[in-house]
C-alpha positions as a LaTeX table, in Angstrom:
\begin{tabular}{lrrr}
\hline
Residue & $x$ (\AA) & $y$ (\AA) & $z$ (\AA) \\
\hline
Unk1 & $-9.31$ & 0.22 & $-28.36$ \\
Unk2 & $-8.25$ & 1.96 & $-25.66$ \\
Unk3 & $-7.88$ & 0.36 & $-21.56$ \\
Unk4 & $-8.67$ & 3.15 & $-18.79$ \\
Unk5 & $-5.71$ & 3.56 & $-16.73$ \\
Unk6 & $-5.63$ & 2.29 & $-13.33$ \\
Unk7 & $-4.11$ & 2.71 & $-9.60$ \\
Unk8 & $-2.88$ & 0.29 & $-7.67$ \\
Unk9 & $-2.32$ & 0.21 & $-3.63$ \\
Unk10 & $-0.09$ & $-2.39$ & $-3.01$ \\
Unk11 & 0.53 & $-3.77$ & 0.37 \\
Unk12 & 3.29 & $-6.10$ & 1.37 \\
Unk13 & 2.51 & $-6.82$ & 5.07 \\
Unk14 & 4.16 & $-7.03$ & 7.83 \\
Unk15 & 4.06 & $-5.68$ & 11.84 \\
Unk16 & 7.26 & $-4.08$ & 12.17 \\
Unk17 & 7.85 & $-3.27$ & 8.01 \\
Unk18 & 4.60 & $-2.85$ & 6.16 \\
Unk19 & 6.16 & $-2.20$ & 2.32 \\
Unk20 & 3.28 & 0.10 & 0.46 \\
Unk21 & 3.44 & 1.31 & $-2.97$ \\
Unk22 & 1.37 & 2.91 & $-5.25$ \\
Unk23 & 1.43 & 2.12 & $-9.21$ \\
Unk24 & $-0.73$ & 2.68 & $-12.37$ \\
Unk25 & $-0.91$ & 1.50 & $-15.67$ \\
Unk26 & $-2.94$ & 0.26 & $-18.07$ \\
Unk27 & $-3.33$ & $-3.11$ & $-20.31$ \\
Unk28 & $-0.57$ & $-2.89$ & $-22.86$ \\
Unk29 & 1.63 & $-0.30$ & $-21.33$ \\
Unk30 & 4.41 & $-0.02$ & $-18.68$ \\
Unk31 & 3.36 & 0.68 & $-15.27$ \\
Unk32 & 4.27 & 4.03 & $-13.63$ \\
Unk33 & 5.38 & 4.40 & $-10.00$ \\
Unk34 & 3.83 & 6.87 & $-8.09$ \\
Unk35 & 4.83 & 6.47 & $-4.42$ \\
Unk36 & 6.63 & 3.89 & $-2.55$ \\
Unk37 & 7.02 & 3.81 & 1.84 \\
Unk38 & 7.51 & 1.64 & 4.48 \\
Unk39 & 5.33 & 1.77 & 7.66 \\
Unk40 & 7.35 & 1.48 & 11.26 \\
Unk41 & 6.28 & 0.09 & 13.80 \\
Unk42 & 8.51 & 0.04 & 17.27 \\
Unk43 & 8.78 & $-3.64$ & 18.55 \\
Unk44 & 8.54 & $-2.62$ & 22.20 \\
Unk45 & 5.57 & $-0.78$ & 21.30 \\
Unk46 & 2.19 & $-2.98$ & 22.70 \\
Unk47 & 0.52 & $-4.62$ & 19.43 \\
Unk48 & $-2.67$ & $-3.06$ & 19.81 \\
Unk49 & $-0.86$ & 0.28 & 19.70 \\
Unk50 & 1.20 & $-1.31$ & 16.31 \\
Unk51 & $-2.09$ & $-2.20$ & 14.82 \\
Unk52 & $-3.67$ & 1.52 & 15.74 \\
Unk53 & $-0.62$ & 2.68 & 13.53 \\
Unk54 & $-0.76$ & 0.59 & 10.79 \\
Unk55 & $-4.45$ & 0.80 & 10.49 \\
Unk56 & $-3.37$ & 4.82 & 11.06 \\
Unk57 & $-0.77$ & 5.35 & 7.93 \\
Unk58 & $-2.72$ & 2.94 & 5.66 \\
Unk59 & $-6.07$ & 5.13 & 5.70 \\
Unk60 & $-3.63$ & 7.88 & 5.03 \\
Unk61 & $-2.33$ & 6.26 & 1.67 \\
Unk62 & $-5.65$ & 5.61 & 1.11 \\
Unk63 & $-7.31$ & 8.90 & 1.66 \\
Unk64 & $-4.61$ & 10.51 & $-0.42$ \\
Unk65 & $-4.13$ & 8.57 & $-3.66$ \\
Unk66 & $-7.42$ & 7.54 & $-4.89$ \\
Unk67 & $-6.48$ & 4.37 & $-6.02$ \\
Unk68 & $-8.70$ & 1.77 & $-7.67$ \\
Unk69 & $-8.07$ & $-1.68$ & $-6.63$ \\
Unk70 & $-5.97$ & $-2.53$ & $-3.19$ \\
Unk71 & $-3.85$ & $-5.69$ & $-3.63$ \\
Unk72 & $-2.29$ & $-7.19$ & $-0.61$ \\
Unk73 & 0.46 & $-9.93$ & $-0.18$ \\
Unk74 & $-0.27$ & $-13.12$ & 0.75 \\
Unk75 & 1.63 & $-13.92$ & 4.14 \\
Unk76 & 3.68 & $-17.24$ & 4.14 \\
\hline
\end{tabular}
């Protein structure tokens, strides 16, 4: 039996480094990567204008890699 293959956005959060990374895979099989960034965000920047940016670059992961399930990092 066969598992469908599937995308994963994941986010590793954080207001100056936001790690993001895009992998698939399915059950059984090694997991492929298919992009990896970090999102910047200037410290003497006002944080509404950090959150506009981050809010900003992740839509544009999102919009462009059609993933299936989003799974964020729990913050300590």
């Amino acid at each position: 039996m066969s598992h469908p293959q599937r995308r994963v956005l994941g986010v590793d959060p954080g207001l100056t480094r936001c790690g993001i990374g895009i992998v698939e895979g399915s059950i059984g099989r090694p997991l492929s990567l298919v992009a990896v960034g970090v999102i910047l965000t200037a410290a003497d920047l006002p944080l509404e204008q950090r959150l506009l940016q981050l809010e900003s670059e992740l839509e544009e992961w999102i919009s462009i890699h059609s993933q299936d399930v989003i799974a964020v990092e729990r913050v300590f």
